[in-house]
Amino acid sequence: MYRGTYTLIGQEMSMFTRKLEAQLRYQQIPYQWEIKSQEKTESINSRVGTNFIPVLKTPDGWMINDTISIGPFLHDRFNGCPVIPDSSSQRGICFILEDFFNHWYPRHALHSRWCYPENVIVTGRRFGTNILLSKHIDVELTDDEEARVEGFGEVMLNTFGAAACEVQGAGPDKSDAIKADFARLLNLLVAHFKDNNFLLGERACLADFALVGPFAAHFLLDPEPKTWLGEHLPLFEDYVARVWSGARSDTRWLDNDQLPKSLSPIFDYIIKNYHAFAGASIAAAGRGEKFFELDLGDGPFVARSMKRLEKARTHVQDELIRANCNSAIMTDSGIMSFYMAESTLNK
């Protein structure tokens, strides 16, 4: 164990900041918040070398900014509370599910945040509280502070939100499609969590933190997507609370490298949706095309190609090879095919 307090640098409305916070809390790692406000942005960026959040500052002076790297780093440093399984299939699925939640839920999160005017108002006040005031979103503001954050949602929408939705092919005109897809995945997760406390059973892993991120920062916080949860709201509040409360020493992943059977329909969903989306995005980037068109069953949409999805794909590929994933459930389900395929980025 490395003694000292870690510093979580980010914003409370960021799913990746909340993802990292989930891991810090689950592993019970001492940490403190540093809100990345407008006033601090230049100094933080100059120290880290990037504008992205979150950033983790370690007690020994390191500054790390990619949750894909930070997760295994903290797993190794605090190995008395492991969050990556040792067994082959469980380890492989941990990284596959992390990748899925990292890169698929942003479509729903961005759309639900920026495509509904009332949600923009509420979200803008919270962003303003973090960015303009360097305060936490649950504090009471003075009249002067309220005046400063008023209208900040429109500023964020025009400088970030609308364009971010365009990148994902998830603009206001795709409301019905996004909601339908959100409901399909939600129902699969509900079925899983009725019999399991976490994604791999009774102990959380890196993928759970990637799932908590969008729920803590978006779906359980923003008024619009919160209504999409309907009767399932308490189930996901309880799930986030279980991760938030920290690991229990008496919990283990399933014996004999087993996976919960309720993950199988989720694998099918991932293959038909996220893997199809990411594959098309990477292939378009490889052809030098800025945009691509795709129809996943709810009507066609146009999204921007993203080379970074290939970086994420090969990261998981490396982990699958390292874990020697060759069990029947891994090979027969087809969940590894996207990751083990040859790159199409330069074809």
GROMACS .gro file of C-alpha atoms in nm:
model
  347
    1MET     CA    1   0.000   0.000   0.000
    2TYR     CA    2   0.117   0.353  -0.082
    3ARG     CA    3   0.049   0.582   0.210
    4GLY     CA    4  -0.094   0.929   0.167
    5THR     CA    5  -0.394   1.098   0.013
    6TYR     CA    6  -0.469   1.094  -0.358
    7THR     CA    7  -0.624   1.394  -0.531
    8LEU     CA    8  -0.912   1.347  -0.775
    9ILE     CA    9  -0.910   1.638  -1.020
   10GLY     CA   10  -1.224   1.667  -1.228
   11GLN     CA   11  -1.587   1.775  -1.233
   12GLU     CA   12  -1.891   1.620  -1.072
   13MET     CA   13  -2.088   1.609  -1.399
   14SER     CA   14  -1.819   1.402  -1.572
   15MET     CA   15  -1.888   1.029  -1.608
   16PHE     CA   16  -1.518   0.948  -1.616
   17THR     CA   17  -1.450   1.155  -1.305
   18ARG     CA   18  -1.726   0.963  -1.131
   19LYS     CA   19  -1.588   0.637  -1.269
   20LEU     CA   20  -1.254   0.704  -1.101
   21GLU     CA   21  -1.425   0.819  -0.782
   22ALA     CA   22  -1.616   0.490  -0.775
   23GLN     CA   23  -1.290   0.296  -0.780
   24LEU     CA   24  -1.131   0.514  -0.513
   25ARG     CA   25  -1.432   0.463  -0.290
   26TYR     CA   26  -1.469   0.091  -0.355
   27GLN     CA   27  -1.102   0.022  -0.284
   28GLN     CA   28  -1.124   0.262   0.012
   29ILE     CA   29  -0.828   0.465  -0.108
   30PRO     CA   30  -0.784   0.796   0.080
   31TYR     CA   31  -0.860   1.081  -0.160
   32GLN     CA   32  -0.966   1.442  -0.179
   33TRP     CA   33  -1.147   1.640  -0.447
   34GLU     CA   34  -1.001   1.923  -0.653
   35ILE     CA   35  -1.266   2.069  -0.879
   36LYS     CA   36  -1.126   2.164  -1.218
   37SER     CA   37  -1.269   2.513  -1.238
   38GLN     CA   38  -1.215   2.781  -1.502
   39GLU     CA   39  -0.968   2.954  -1.273
   40LYS     CA   40  -0.756   2.639  -1.232
   41THR     CA   41  -0.778   2.501  -1.586
   42GLU     CA   42  -0.460   2.654  -1.727
   43SER     CA   43  -0.240   2.552  -1.435
   44ILE     CA   44  -0.381   2.197  -1.428
   45ASN     CA   45  -0.345   2.153  -1.805
   46SER     CA   46   0.014   2.274  -1.798
   47ARG     CA   47   0.100   2.023  -1.526
   48VAL     CA   48  -0.075   1.729  -1.689
   49GLY     CA   49  -0.027   1.807  -2.058
   50THR     CA   50  -0.392   1.751  -2.151
   51ASN     CA   51  -0.733   1.912  -2.111
   52PHE     CA   52  -0.903   1.581  -2.036
   53ILE     CA   53  -1.048   1.484  -1.699
   54PRO     CA   54  -1.021   1.320  -1.461
   55VAL     CA   55  -0.664   1.350  -1.341
   56LEU     CA   56  -0.532   1.153  -1.047
   57LYS     CA   57  -0.251   1.308  -0.845
   58THR     CA   58  -0.070   1.048  -0.636
   59PRO     CA   59   0.093   1.111  -0.297
   60ASP     CA   60   0.431   1.054  -0.463
   61GLY     CA   61   0.368   1.332  -0.715
   62TRP     CA   62   0.251   1.144  -1.026
   63MET     CA   63  -0.024   1.296  -1.244
   64ILE     CA   64  -0.222   1.037  -1.443
   65ASN     CA   65  -0.512   1.122  -1.674
   66ASP     CA   66  -0.657   0.811  -1.844
   67THR     CA   67  -0.897   0.594  -1.645
   68ILE     CA   68  -0.810   0.295  -1.865
   69SER     CA   69  -0.456   0.321  -1.726
   70ILE     CA   70  -0.550   0.442  -1.379
   71GLY     CA   71  -0.775   0.143  -1.307
   72PRO     CA   72  -0.506  -0.128  -1.331
   73PHE     CA   73  -0.257   0.109  -1.167
   74LEU     CA   74  -0.470   0.139  -0.854
   75HIS     CA   75  -0.552  -0.233  -0.865
   76ASP     CA   76  -0.179  -0.307  -0.843
   77ARG     CA   77  -0.104  -0.044  -0.581
   78PHE     CA   78  -0.388  -0.154  -0.355
   79ASN     CA   79  -0.382  -0.526  -0.429
   80GLY     CA   80  -0.523  -0.607  -0.088
   81CYS     CA   81  -0.855  -0.505  -0.244
   82PRO     CA   82  -0.838  -0.643  -0.600
   83VAL     CA   83  -1.071  -0.512  -0.871
   84ILE     CA   84  -0.940  -0.722  -1.162
   85PRO     CA   85  -1.000  -1.099  -1.139
   86ASP     CA   86  -0.708  -1.339  -1.183
   87SER     CA   87  -0.900  -1.611  -1.367
   88SER     CA   88  -0.903  -1.605  -1.746
   89SER     CA   89  -1.268  -1.553  -1.849
   90GLN     CA   90  -1.355  -1.321  -1.562
   91ARG     CA   91  -1.048  -1.107  -1.629
   92GLY     CA   92  -1.124  -1.087  -2.000
   93ILE     CA   93  -1.489  -0.997  -1.948
   94CYS     CA   94  -1.389  -0.733  -1.693
   95PHE     CA   95  -1.198  -0.545  -1.964
   96ILE     CA   96  -1.460  -0.607  -2.234
   97LEU     CA   97  -1.741  -0.468  -2.019
   98GLU     CA   98  -1.527  -0.172  -1.912
   99ASP     CA   99  -1.467  -0.086  -2.277
  100PHE     CA  100  -1.837  -0.122  -2.356
  101PHE     CA  101  -1.960   0.109  -2.082
  102ASN     CA  102  -1.678   0.357  -2.148
  103HIS     CA  103  -1.770   0.402  -2.512
  104TRP     CA  104  -2.138   0.312  -2.559
  105TYR     CA  105  -2.317   0.493  -2.278
  106PRO     CA  106  -2.176   0.836  -2.381
  107ARG     CA  107  -2.434   0.832  -2.665
  108HIS     CA  108  -2.722   0.814  -2.420
  109ALA     CA  109  -2.555   1.037  -2.161
  110LEU     CA  110  -2.478   1.321  -2.402
  111HIS     CA  111  -2.816   1.302  -2.576
  112SER     CA  112  -3.017   1.301  -2.254
  113ARG     CA  113  -2.815   1.592  -2.113
  114TRP     CA  114  -2.806   1.831  -2.407
  115CYS     CA  115  -3.113   1.759  -2.622
  116TYR     CA  116  -3.383   1.859  -2.371
  117PRO     CA  117  -3.413   2.232  -2.285
  118GLU     CA  118  -3.523   2.188  -1.922
  119ASN     CA  119  -3.236   1.949  -1.861
  120VAL     CA  120  -2.990   2.199  -2.009
  121ILE     CA  121  -3.100   2.458  -1.754
  122VAL     CA  122  -3.047   2.229  -1.454
  123THR     CA  123  -2.723   2.089  -1.592
  124GLY     CA  124  -2.594   2.435  -1.672
  125ARG     CA  125  -2.639   2.553  -1.315
  126ARG     CA  126  -2.442   2.253  -1.190
  127PHE     CA  127  -2.165   2.296  -1.445
  128GLY     CA  128  -2.149   2.663  -1.355
  129THR     CA  129  -2.119   2.578  -0.987
  130ASN     CA  130  -1.815   2.359  -1.061
  131ILE     CA  131  -1.654   2.557  -1.343
  132LEU     CA  132  -1.728   2.919  -1.257
  133LEU     CA  133  -1.748   2.901  -0.878
  134SER     CA  134  -1.519   2.604  -0.802
  135LYS     CA  135  -1.786   2.474  -0.565
  136HIS     CA  136  -1.957   2.137  -0.527
  137ILE     CA  137  -2.299   2.107  -0.687
  138ASP     CA  138  -2.482   2.036  -0.361
  139VAL     CA  139  -2.387   2.364  -0.190
  140GLU     CA  140  -2.636   2.648  -0.148
  141LEU     CA  141  -2.551   2.948  -0.367
  142THR     CA  142  -2.585   3.316  -0.285
  143ASP     CA  143  -2.796   3.543  -0.504
  144ASP     CA  144  -2.480   3.678  -0.669
  145GLU     CA  145  -2.357   3.326  -0.738
  146GLU     CA  146  -2.694   3.226  -0.883
  147ALA     CA  147  -2.668   3.522  -1.118
  148ARG     CA  148  -2.322   3.412  -1.230
  149VAL     CA  149  -2.431   3.060  -1.324
  150GLU     CA  150  -2.761   3.163  -1.485
  151GLY     CA  151  -2.763   3.078  -1.853
  152PHE     CA  152  -2.444   2.873  -1.834
  153GLY     CA  153  -2.629   2.573  -1.973
  154GLU     CA  154  -2.678   2.751  -2.306
  155VAL     CA  155  -2.310   2.840  -2.309
  156MET     CA  156  -2.214   2.476  -2.253
  157LEU     CA  157  -2.468   2.357  -2.511
  158ASN     CA  158  -2.332   2.590  -2.779
  159THR     CA  159  -1.963   2.535  -2.705
  160PHE     CA  160  -1.968   2.163  -2.629
  161GLY     CA  161  -2.300   1.980  -2.591
  162ALA     CA  162  -2.452   2.011  -2.938
  163ALA     CA  163  -2.127   1.915  -3.112
  164ALA     CA  164  -2.070   1.623  -2.875
  165CYS     CA  165  -2.414   1.485  -2.960
  166GLU     CA  166  -2.335   1.520  -3.331
  167VAL     CA  167  -2.017   1.316  -3.287
  168GLN     CA  168  -2.226   1.032  -3.144
  169GLY     CA  169  -2.507   1.058  -3.397
  170ALA     CA  170  -2.738   1.136  -3.108
  171GLY     CA  171  -2.892   1.475  -3.178
  172PRO     CA  172  -3.242   1.594  -3.080
  173ASP     CA  173  -3.399   1.426  -3.385
  174LYS     CA  174  -3.287   1.085  -3.255
  175SER     CA  175  -3.485   1.105  -2.931
  176ASP     CA  176  -3.710   0.804  -2.996
  177ALA     CA  177  -3.420   0.586  -3.110
  178ILE     CA  178  -3.197   0.675  -2.815
  179LYS     CA  179  -3.476   0.617  -2.563
  180ALA     CA  180  -3.568   0.282  -2.718
  181ASP     CA  181  -3.208   0.165  -2.711
  182PHE     CA  182  -3.160   0.290  -2.356
  183ALA     CA  183  -3.465   0.091  -2.246
  184ARG     CA  184  -3.338  -0.230  -2.409
  185LEU     CA  185  -3.004  -0.216  -2.233
  186LEU     CA  186  -3.166  -0.105  -1.908
  187ASN     CA  187  -3.392  -0.411  -1.905
  188LEU     CA  188  -3.094  -0.641  -1.955
  189LEU     CA  189  -2.912  -0.478  -1.664
  190VAL     CA  190  -3.223  -0.497  -1.446
  191ALA     CA  191  -3.251  -0.871  -1.512
  192HIS     CA  192  -2.885  -0.914  -1.422
  193PHE     CA  193  -2.891  -0.709  -1.102
  194LYS     CA  194  -3.197  -0.889  -0.968
  195ASP     CA  195  -2.969  -1.185  -0.897
  196ASN     CA  196  -2.625  -1.023  -0.875
  197ASN     CA  197  -2.488  -0.738  -0.667
  198PHE     CA  198  -2.226  -0.653  -0.929
  199LEU     CA  199  -2.145  -0.734  -1.291
  200LEU     CA  200  -1.935  -1.041  -1.214
  201GLY     CA  201  -2.135  -1.155  -0.914
  202GLU     CA  202  -2.074  -1.054  -0.555
  203ARG     CA  203  -1.761  -0.844  -0.599
  204ALA     CA  204  -1.710  -0.531  -0.809
  205CYS     CA  205  -1.449  -0.502  -1.084
  206LEU     CA  206  -1.322  -0.226  -1.314
  207ALA     CA  207  -1.631  -0.265  -1.534
  208ASP     CA  208  -1.859  -0.176  -1.243
  209PHE     CA  209  -1.681   0.156  -1.204
  210ALA     CA  210  -1.729   0.222  -1.576
  211LEU     CA  211  -2.102   0.155  -1.528
  212VAL     CA  212  -2.133   0.365  -1.213
  213GLY     CA  213  -1.976   0.661  -1.396
  214PRO     CA  214  -2.266   0.742  -1.632
  215PHE     CA  215  -2.527   0.660  -1.369
  216ALA     CA  216  -2.370   0.880  -1.099
  217ALA     CA  217  -2.288   1.169  -1.333
  218HIS     CA  218  -2.588   1.152  -1.568
  219PHE     CA  219  -2.874   0.905  -1.536
  220LEU     CA  220  -2.933   0.935  -1.161
  221LEU     CA  221  -2.848   1.306  -1.154
  222ASP     CA  222  -2.997   1.477  -1.459
  223PRO     CA  223  -3.376   1.517  -1.445
  224GLU     CA  224  -3.441   1.397  -1.803
  225PRO     CA  225  -3.271   1.054  -1.800
  226LYS     CA  226  -3.379   1.000  -1.441
  227THR     CA  227  -3.736   0.974  -1.571
  228TRP     CA  228  -3.621   0.707  -1.817
  229LEU     CA  229  -3.535   0.476  -1.528
  230GLY     CA  230  -3.898   0.459  -1.415
  231GLU     CA  231  -3.967   0.191  -1.157
  232HIS     CA  232  -3.605   0.073  -1.180
  233LEU     CA  233  -3.467   0.391  -1.022
  234PRO     CA  234  -3.423   0.236  -0.672
  235LEU     CA  235  -3.240  -0.066  -0.816
  236PHE     CA  236  -2.972   0.154  -0.973
  237GLU     CA  237  -2.952   0.385  -0.674
  238ASP     CA  238  -2.884   0.078  -0.461
  239TYR     CA  239  -2.626  -0.052  -0.709
  240VAL     CA  240  -2.430   0.274  -0.705
  241ALA     CA  241  -2.455   0.284  -0.326
  242ARG     CA  242  -2.305  -0.067  -0.301
  243VAL     CA  243  -2.003   0.041  -0.502
  244TRP     CA  244  -1.981   0.372  -0.317
  245SER     CA  245  -1.981   0.204   0.025
  246GLY     CA  246  -1.662   0.009  -0.043
  247ALA     CA  247  -1.557  -0.353  -0.079
  248ARG     CA  248  -1.649  -0.613   0.178
  249SER     CA  249  -1.364  -0.841   0.279
  250ASP     CA  250  -1.584  -1.152   0.267
  251THR     CA  251  -1.687  -1.118  -0.100
  252ARG     CA  252  -1.538  -1.314  -0.389
  253TRP     CA  253  -1.591  -1.357  -0.761
  254LEU     CA  254  -1.753  -1.682  -0.871
  255ASP     CA  255  -1.558  -2.004  -0.830
  256ASN     CA  256  -1.398  -2.190  -1.122
  257ASP     CA  257  -1.387  -1.883  -1.348
  258GLN     CA  258  -1.765  -1.888  -1.391
  259LEU     CA  259  -1.964  -1.595  -1.527
  260PRO     CA  260  -2.322  -1.505  -1.432
  261LYS     CA  261  -2.560  -1.653  -1.691
  262SER     CA  262  -2.747  -1.323  -1.707
  263LEU     CA  263  -2.446  -1.169  -1.884
  264SER     CA  264  -2.514  -1.372  -2.200
  265PRO     CA  265  -2.799  -1.148  -2.329
  266ILE     CA  266  -2.580  -0.846  -2.253
  267PHE     CA  267  -2.303  -0.998  -2.465
  268ASP     CA  268  -2.551  -1.035  -2.753
  269TYR     CA  269  -2.654  -0.673  -2.714
  270ILE     CA  270  -2.291  -0.555  -2.711
  271ILE     CA  271  -2.209  -0.745  -3.030
  272LYS     CA  272  -2.515  -0.619  -3.219
  273ASN     CA  273  -2.484  -0.259  -3.104
  274TYR     CA  274  -2.155  -0.134  -2.963
  275HIS     CA  275  -1.929  -0.364  -3.164
  276ALA     CA  276  -2.119  -0.280  -3.484
  277PHE     CA  277  -2.094   0.093  -3.405
  278ALA     CA  278  -1.727   0.085  -3.310
  279GLY     CA  279  -1.636  -0.136  -3.605
  280ALA     CA  280  -1.806   0.100  -3.851
  281SER     CA  281  -1.644   0.401  -3.684
  282ILE     CA  282  -1.294   0.254  -3.698
  283ALA     CA  283  -1.335   0.139  -4.059
  284ALA     CA  284  -1.453   0.485  -4.165
  285ALA     CA  285  -1.156   0.644  -3.992
  286GLY     CA  286  -0.931   0.400  -4.176
  287ARG     CA  287  -1.078   0.518  -4.506
  288GLY     CA  288  -1.015   0.878  -4.410
  289GLU     CA  289  -1.388   0.951  -4.377
  290LYS     CA  290  -1.497   1.193  -4.105
  291PHE     CA  291  -1.850   1.051  -4.081
  292PHE     CA  292  -2.027   0.720  -4.128
  293GLU     CA  293  -2.391   0.611  -4.149
  294LEU     CA  294  -2.532   0.318  -3.956
  295ASP     CA  295  -2.869   0.165  -3.870
  296LEU     CA  296  -2.880  -0.053  -3.559
  297GLY     CA  297  -3.252  -0.118  -3.585
  298ASP     CA  298  -3.405   0.212  -3.477
  299GLY     CA  299  -3.339   0.400  -3.798
  300PRO     CA  300  -3.025   0.536  -3.966
  301PHE     CA  301  -2.798   0.791  -3.803
  302VAL     CA  302  -2.473   0.963  -3.895
  303ALA     CA  303  -2.184   0.978  -3.648
  304ARG     CA  304  -1.826   1.100  -3.660
  305SER     CA  305  -1.556   0.838  -3.703
  306MET     CA  306  -1.331   0.799  -3.398
  307LYS     CA  307  -0.977   0.662  -3.424
  308ARG     CA  308  -0.958   0.640  -3.044
  309LEU     CA  309  -1.196   0.344  -3.053
  310GLU     CA  310  -0.919   0.145  -3.222
  311LYS     CA  311  -0.681   0.232  -2.940
  312ALA     CA  312  -0.942   0.109  -2.691
  313ARG     CA  313  -1.003  -0.207  -2.896
  314THR     CA  314  -0.635  -0.303  -2.910
  315HIS     CA  315  -0.601  -0.235  -2.538
  316VAL     CA  316  -0.869  -0.498  -2.471
  317GLN     CA  317  -0.711  -0.728  -2.728
  318ASP     CA  318  -0.383  -0.712  -2.536
  319GLU     CA  319  -0.562  -0.797  -2.212
  320LEU     CA  320  -0.747  -1.091  -2.371
  321ILE     CA  321  -0.421  -1.233  -2.501
  322ARG     CA  322  -0.255  -1.181  -2.165
  323ALA     CA  323  -0.544  -1.355  -1.989
  324ASN     CA  324  -0.534  -1.647  -2.236
  325CYS     CA  325  -0.911  -1.635  -2.282
  326ASN     CA  326  -1.014  -1.957  -2.456
  327SER     CA  327  -1.307  -2.092  -2.257
  328ALA     CA  328  -1.619  -2.205  -2.441
  329ILE     CA  329  -1.830  -1.918  -2.308
  330MET     CA  330  -1.576  -1.668  -2.437
  331THR     CA  331  -1.525  -1.824  -2.779
  332ASP     CA  332  -1.878  -1.948  -2.850
  333SER     CA  333  -2.051  -1.624  -2.750
  334GLY     CA  334  -1.860  -1.422  -3.009
  335ILE     CA  335  -1.787  -1.151  -2.754
  336MET     CA  336  -1.413  -1.158  -2.836
  337SER     CA  337  -1.442  -1.148  -3.215
  338PHE     CA  338  -1.444  -0.768  -3.244
  339TYR     CA  339  -1.133  -0.739  -3.029
  340MET     CA  340  -0.931  -1.021  -3.184
  341ALA     CA  341  -0.994  -0.919  -3.546
  342GLU     CA  342  -0.726  -0.754  -3.757
  343SER     CA  343  -0.725  -0.375  -3.758
  344THR     CA  344  -0.929  -0.197  -4.026
  345LEU     CA  345  -0.792   0.144  -3.936
  346ASN     CA  346  -0.546   0.157  -4.224
  347LYS     CA  347  -0.746  -0.041  -4.478
   0.00000   0.00000   0.00000
